[in-house]
XYZ file of C-alpha atoms in Angstrom:
405
model
C 137.633 -113.907 103.965
C 135.266 -111.516 105.754
C 133.050 -114.140 107.421
C 130.352 -111.773 108.831
C 129.897 -110.109 105.421
C 129.817 -113.500 103.639
C 127.068 -114.830 105.948
C 125.121 -111.538 105.734
C 125.286 -111.694 101.937
C 123.981 -115.283 102.004
C 121.076 -114.179 104.206
C 120.378 -111.291 101.826
C 120.376 -113.491 98.707
C 118.902 -116.693 100.106
C 115.297 -115.549 100.447
C 113.944 -117.972 97.859
C 110.352 -117.804 98.940
C 108.606 -114.462 99.223
C 108.005 -114.552 102.948
C 106.977 -111.641 105.134
C 110.546 -110.796 106.179
C 111.819 -110.546 102.595
C 108.872 -108.300 101.669
C 109.664 -105.932 104.562
C 113.363 -105.957 103.604
C 112.500 -105.024 100.028
C 110.115 -102.303 101.194
C 112.785 -100.863 103.486
C 115.340 -100.913 100.660
C 112.898 -99.161 98.292
C 112.047 -96.606 101.004
C 115.726 -95.792 101.493
C 116.167 -95.545 97.704
C 113.221 -93.133 97.318
C 114.441 -90.934 100.186
C 117.963 -90.886 98.761
C 116.668 -90.074 95.277
C 114.580 -87.178 96.638
C 117.561 -85.849 98.576
C 119.797 -85.933 95.480
C 117.169 -84.169 93.333
C 116.419 -81.496 95.961
C 120.101 -80.707 96.529
C 120.728 -80.475 92.773
C 117.707 -78.193 92.233
C 118.768 -75.846 95.031
C 122.318 -75.781 93.672
C 120.835 -74.898 90.288
C 118.605 -72.172 91.757
C 121.609 -70.616 93.486
C 123.547 -70.573 90.210
C 120.525 -69.162 88.333
C 120.093 -66.332 90.835
C 123.793 -65.529 90.628
C 123.683 -65.471 86.819
C 120.791 -62.973 86.801
C 122.198 -60.697 89.476
C 125.724 -60.859 88.039
C 124.482 -58.659 85.187
C 123.430 -56.028 87.737
C 125.797 -56.459 90.670
C 129.468 -55.444 90.318
C 132.279 -57.891 90.973
C 133.242 -55.790 94.001
C 131.251 -53.084 95.777
C 132.780 -50.481 98.105
C 130.457 -48.909 100.692
C 130.888 -46.843 103.834
C 130.708 -48.976 106.965
C 128.955 -46.144 108.829
C 126.638 -43.622 107.260
C 125.119 -43.488 103.788
C 127.776 -41.601 101.816
C 131.502 -40.858 101.673
C 133.623 -38.196 99.991
C 135.271 -39.088 96.684
C 137.917 -37.200 94.704
C 140.212 -38.029 91.789
C 143.118 -39.036 94.050
C 140.894 -41.485 95.973
C 139.744 -43.120 92.718
C 143.334 -43.234 91.425
C 144.448 -44.928 94.653
C 141.816 -47.642 94.212
C 142.703 -48.125 90.530
C 146.333 -48.665 91.536
C 145.418 -52.008 93.133
C 146.561 -54.807 90.765
C 143.667 -56.551 89.011
C 141.233 -53.609 88.913
C 140.083 -52.679 85.402
C 137.631 -49.830 86.094
C 135.786 -48.024 88.876
C 132.266 -46.629 88.526
C 131.032 -43.955 90.947
C 127.480 -44.466 92.194
C 124.837 -42.373 93.936
C 121.911 -44.566 94.972
C 118.916 -43.724 97.130
C 115.143 -43.977 97.375
C 113.100 -41.384 95.503
C 109.540 -40.720 94.429
C 108.662 -41.201 90.747
C 105.615 -40.030 88.821
C 104.598 -40.827 85.245
C 101.378 -39.248 84.005
C 98.959 -40.105 86.861
C 100.843 -43.123 88.238
C 103.384 -42.881 91.052
C 105.615 -45.088 93.193
C 108.710 -45.135 95.393
C 111.787 -46.227 93.427
C 115.525 -46.591 93.828
C 117.419 -44.046 91.742
C 120.918 -45.143 90.806
C 123.220 -42.533 89.313
C 126.241 -44.009 87.542
C 129.394 -42.634 85.932
C 130.254 -43.340 82.244
C 132.345 -46.415 83.176
C 129.164 -48.227 84.176
C 128.135 -48.876 80.574
C 131.326 -50.827 79.846
C 131.515 -52.764 83.102
C 127.833 -53.613 83.613
C 126.036 -56.518 81.966
C 122.703 -54.712 82.223
C 122.679 -54.161 78.454
C 122.072 -57.891 77.974
C 118.899 -57.625 80.085
C 117.257 -54.836 78.048
C 113.997 -56.258 76.700
C 112.337 -53.028 75.583
C 113.837 -49.844 74.134
C 117.588 -49.171 73.951
C 120.533 -49.062 76.350
C 121.404 -45.392 76.761
C 121.436 -42.934 79.644
C 123.359 -40.059 78.090
C 123.201 -39.029 74.437
C 123.717 -35.664 72.687
C 123.898 -33.809 76.004
C 120.545 -35.259 76.983
C 119.857 -37.478 79.989
C 117.959 -40.757 79.715
C 116.884 -43.355 82.266
C 116.961 -47.150 82.199
C 114.067 -48.472 84.250
C 113.417 -51.848 85.860
C 110.533 -53.984 84.634
C 108.695 -53.444 87.938
C 108.826 -49.659 87.458
C 107.680 -49.926 83.841
C 104.758 -52.136 84.871
C 103.680 -50.088 87.911
C 103.851 -46.719 86.119
C 102.803 -47.983 82.655
C 105.824 -46.261 81.128
C 106.028 -45.989 77.333
C 109.720 -45.779 76.422
C 108.852 -44.803 72.842
C 106.958 -41.678 73.881
C 109.293 -38.675 74.118
C 106.514 -36.308 75.200
C 106.037 -37.745 78.689
C 109.177 -37.790 80.852
C 109.477 -39.375 84.260
C 109.189 -36.908 87.121
C 111.496 -37.774 90.021
C 111.305 -36.141 93.451
C 113.907 -36.267 96.226
C 113.801 -34.551 99.660
C 116.099 -31.548 99.961
C 118.857 -32.283 102.448
C 118.591 -29.027 104.407
C 115.046 -27.993 103.619
C 113.081 -26.129 106.265
C 109.554 -27.156 107.136
C 107.076 -25.631 104.716
C 103.467 -26.007 103.664
C 104.593 -25.814 100.048
C 105.896 -29.295 99.032
C 107.854 -27.753 96.157
C 110.170 -26.179 98.707
C 110.744 -29.539 100.394
C 111.717 -31.584 97.340
C 114.092 -31.399 94.433
C 112.328 -32.285 91.198
C 113.912 -33.336 87.912
C 112.453 -34.879 84.758
C 114.076 -37.496 82.537
C 113.023 -39.530 79.502
C 113.028 -43.344 79.823
C 115.078 -45.077 77.116
C 114.867 -48.784 77.955
C 113.477 -51.437 80.284
C 115.699 -54.086 81.872
C 114.657 -57.300 83.593
C 116.841 -58.838 86.289
C 114.208 -59.452 88.947
C 110.515 -58.644 88.650
C 110.736 -56.846 92.003
C 113.762 -54.736 91.066
C 112.391 -51.179 91.230
C 115.473 -49.345 89.934
C 115.849 -46.310 87.703
C 119.404 -45.952 86.364
C 120.380 -42.383 85.476
C 123.608 -40.470 84.692
C 125.694 -39.518 87.728
C 125.334 -35.789 86.990
C 121.535 -36.148 87.024
C 121.642 -37.936 90.406
C 123.989 -35.261 91.793
C 121.553 -32.518 90.824
C 118.590 -34.461 92.213
C 120.128 -35.410 95.574
C 122.547 -32.525 96.071
C 125.310 -34.963 97.048
C 128.075 -33.082 95.200
C 131.319 -35.056 95.674
C 129.668 -37.598 97.956
C 128.987 -41.127 96.728
C 126.982 -43.981 98.198
C 129.210 -46.680 96.670
C 131.883 -47.546 94.130
C 131.389 -50.426 91.706
C 134.570 -52.169 90.626
C 135.225 -54.311 87.571
C 138.243 -56.620 87.588
C 140.576 -57.737 84.850
C 139.738 -61.116 83.311
C 142.639 -62.941 84.990
C 142.219 -61.327 88.422
C 141.142 -63.333 91.463
C 138.191 -61.703 93.203
C 139.205 -62.818 96.708
C 142.768 -61.533 96.302
C 141.705 -58.098 95.004
C 139.022 -57.904 97.709
C 141.590 -58.498 100.449
C 143.964 -55.915 98.931
C 141.180 -53.323 98.853
C 140.239 -54.053 102.465
C 143.852 -53.436 103.504
C 143.989 -50.217 101.462
C 140.673 -48.727 102.606
C 140.808 -49.794 106.242
C 137.947 -50.197 108.709
C 135.853 -47.297 107.396
C 134.747 -49.191 104.291
C 133.171 -52.512 103.381
C 134.295 -54.365 100.260
C 131.648 -56.873 99.155
C 131.805 -59.567 96.479
C 128.698 -60.615 94.533
C 127.606 -63.303 96.985
C 127.944 -60.871 99.892
C 125.855 -58.281 98.006
C 123.007 -60.822 97.797
C 123.741 -62.365 101.199
C 120.125 -62.245 102.433
C 118.680 -63.945 99.361
C 121.347 -66.653 99.279
C 120.977 -67.169 103.042
C 117.236 -67.779 102.575
C 118.032 -70.372 99.901
C 120.544 -72.089 102.190
C 118.048 -72.168 105.081
C 115.314 -73.622 102.838
C 117.814 -76.176 101.554
C 118.790 -77.111 105.120
C 115.161 -77.569 106.213
C 114.449 -79.782 103.205
C 117.554 -81.871 103.925
C 116.412 -82.325 107.541
C 112.870 -83.220 106.418
C 114.067 -85.756 103.841
C 116.594 -87.208 106.302
C 113.696 -87.704 108.718
C 111.783 -89.543 105.963
C 114.832 -91.757 105.382
C 115.014 -92.369 109.145
C 111.344 -93.436 109.142
C 112.049 -95.752 106.196
C 114.932 -97.185 108.218
C 112.467 -98.421 110.848
C 111.537 -101.082 108.300
C 115.170 -102.199 108.371
C 114.955 -102.353 112.162
C 111.860 -104.590 112.050
C 113.086 -106.787 109.183
C 116.437 -107.419 110.910
C 114.709 -108.075 114.232
C 112.452 -110.681 112.601
C 115.411 -112.126 110.683
C 117.253 -112.543 114.001
C 114.243 -114.445 115.389
C 114.023 -116.584 112.235
C 117.759 -117.400 112.351
C 117.902 -118.270 116.073
C 118.836 -121.875 115.236
C 121.650 -120.727 112.894
C 122.903 -118.364 115.592
C 122.948 -121.170 118.190
C 124.906 -123.388 115.755
C 127.454 -120.613 115.217
C 127.801 -120.163 118.979
C 128.332 -123.912 119.348
C 131.098 -123.669 116.734
C 132.830 -120.958 118.775
C 131.353 -117.759 117.354
C 131.539 -114.706 119.596
C 128.892 -112.083 120.356
C 130.943 -109.638 118.294
C 130.768 -111.905 115.217
C 126.973 -112.284 115.469
C 126.524 -108.528 115.834
C 128.727 -107.919 112.797
C 126.648 -110.349 110.693
C 123.459 -108.387 111.297
C 125.184 -105.026 111.016
C 126.522 -106.149 107.635
C 123.021 -107.264 106.652
C 121.752 -103.750 107.444
C 124.738 -102.270 105.606
C 123.963 -104.304 102.474
C 120.350 -103.094 102.498
C 121.515 -99.505 103.125
C 124.174 -99.462 100.396
C 121.859 -101.136 97.878
C 119.087 -98.620 98.593
C 121.505 -95.678 98.662
C 123.147 -96.619 95.345
C 119.770 -97.211 93.725
C 118.532 -93.826 95.006
C 121.688 -91.917 94.037
C 121.751 -93.277 90.475
C 117.992 -92.777 90.013
C 118.226 -89.197 91.323
C 121.266 -88.583 89.137
C 119.360 -89.883 86.112
C 116.391 -87.596 86.844
C 118.718 -84.586 87.185
C 120.500 -85.382 83.916
C 117.152 -85.736 82.105
C 115.990 -82.399 83.550
C 119.237 -80.687 82.546
C 119.060 -82.108 79.010
C 115.342 -81.856 78.210
C 113.898 -79.406 80.791
C 110.987 -81.699 81.674
C 109.710 -79.599 84.613
C 109.360 -75.846 84.118
C 108.767 -72.893 86.394
C 107.551 -69.329 85.910
C 110.252 -66.717 86.251
C 110.634 -63.215 84.897
C 108.094 -61.857 82.459
C 105.851 -64.916 83.020
C 108.218 -66.897 80.803
C 108.427 -70.615 81.584
C 111.977 -71.813 82.011
C 113.201 -75.284 83.045
C 113.964 -75.861 86.696
C 117.749 -75.517 86.900
C 119.795 -78.415 88.242
C 123.446 -78.472 89.186
C 125.043 -81.734 90.262
C 127.824 -81.400 92.818
C 129.589 -84.697 93.393
C 130.366 -83.960 97.034
C 126.592 -83.702 97.614
C 126.184 -87.230 96.249
C 128.907 -88.538 98.557
C 127.469 -86.737 101.596
C 123.956 -87.991 100.759
C 125.173 -91.579 100.498
C 127.106 -91.258 103.759
C 124.099 -89.779 105.622
C 121.824 -92.567 104.389
C 124.289 -95.295 105.361
C 124.837 -93.809 108.852
C 121.062 -93.548 109.483
C 120.411 -97.125 108.384
C 123.385 -98.469 110.339
C 122.012 -96.822 113.480
C 118.715 -98.597 112.791
C 120.634 -101.905 112.570
C 122.370 -101.626 115.945
C 119.486 -102.802 118.113
C 118.604 -105.904 116.004
C 122.301 -106.852 116.002
C 122.355 -106.688 119.811
C 119.163 -108.778 119.990
C 120.691 -111.429 117.701
C 123.823 -111.689 119.864
C 121.646 -112.763 122.832
C 120.387 -115.938 121.161
C 123.125 -118.089 122.676
C 120.914 -121.042 123.565
C 121.937 -124.665 122.924
C 118.327 -125.796 123.314
C 117.706 -124.430 119.842
C 119.996 -127.121 118.321
C-alpha cells in the first residue's frame, strides 16, 4: 500500500465541515481547472486557425514551388522542364512569371501583383473553387482574360460583366532610358477581367496567361518560379528532397507551409505567448495550493507528531503533502481538460462562436483537438502545482515535536 498517498487521500476527503482551509483548497482546484480549460481551448482554436489558413491558401499555393535562391528570375527551356518532370511523383509543372505592376480601371488605380501562368495551371490549381463572381477563364478563343483577387475588384470597382472596359496594366521597361514621356518608360497592355477569386481579402493578385505576362514584362524565357503538382500517392517531403538534389544550391524548393512561413510563424508566436500567459495564470492559481497546504500542515501538526512518534521519516511526511498537492492538481487538471474538450466539441459540432472572415461572412471559430496538446497541458499543470507544493511539504516535515502529543 502507498501509505503517503493513502493518508493524503484521507486528508483530501475528510474535510467534513466547510472550514477555511477546505474553501481555499476548493478555490485552488477550481482555479487550476479554469486555467487548464482555457489552455485546452486556446490551443485547439490556434490549431484550427492554422488548418483553416492552410485550407484557404492550399487552393492558391502549389504543393511545391521552385524559385531562384539569388535574383528574381531564372532561365527555363523545354529540357529543364523535362528534367524536373522526370522526378518520380511529379504530375505537372506550371511556369510562372510574377511581379508587381500598376493597374488602372476607369479612374481607379492601384499596385497589384501580376501572375502569368502556363496552361497547366488551370488543372493543378484549386483557384477555380474560390471564384465567387464571373467565370474561371484566362484564355479563350485566342483572347486573354484575367482572374482578379477580391481586393483588386473592390479597390478598382471592377465589373467582370462589362466587356467594354478592360484593365490597363503598366510595367516598367527593363532597359528603358530616362524620359519625360512616361509612355516610353512603361510597357502597357490591356486585358478583360473574367472572374473574381477570394482566398484572402488582402490578396491583390491578377492572374493572366503566361504569354500576356511575357509581353508585359519582357522576360522572354525567364521565369520567376515553377509551380509543381504531385501525383495523389506521392509524398511531398520525398519529392521535395529529390528536387533539391536535382536542382542544387541555386534553387529553393518550398512546400506549402514554407511558402506561408511568415504567417504561420506569427500564429505560432501568438500561440506561444498565450500559452505563457495562461501558464502564468495557472501558476498564480497554484499559490492557493501553496497557502492551503501550508495551513493544512499547521492544522495537522498533532497528526504529524504522532506519525513521527510511530517512526515516520521526514521523507514520508513530505510525500504526504506532495501527494495532497498532486491530488488537487490532477483533479483540477482532469476537470479542466474534460471541460475544455467538451467546449471544443460543442464548438466543432454547433459553431457557437463565430468570426468574420472573407467577404464579411461569419464562419464558426475553427477548433482542432490534438491529443498530444492535452497530454502536454496536463503535464504542465501538474508540474506547476507540484512546484507550489514543495515548500509546504518541507514546512510539514519540520513539525517533529513531541510536545504536540
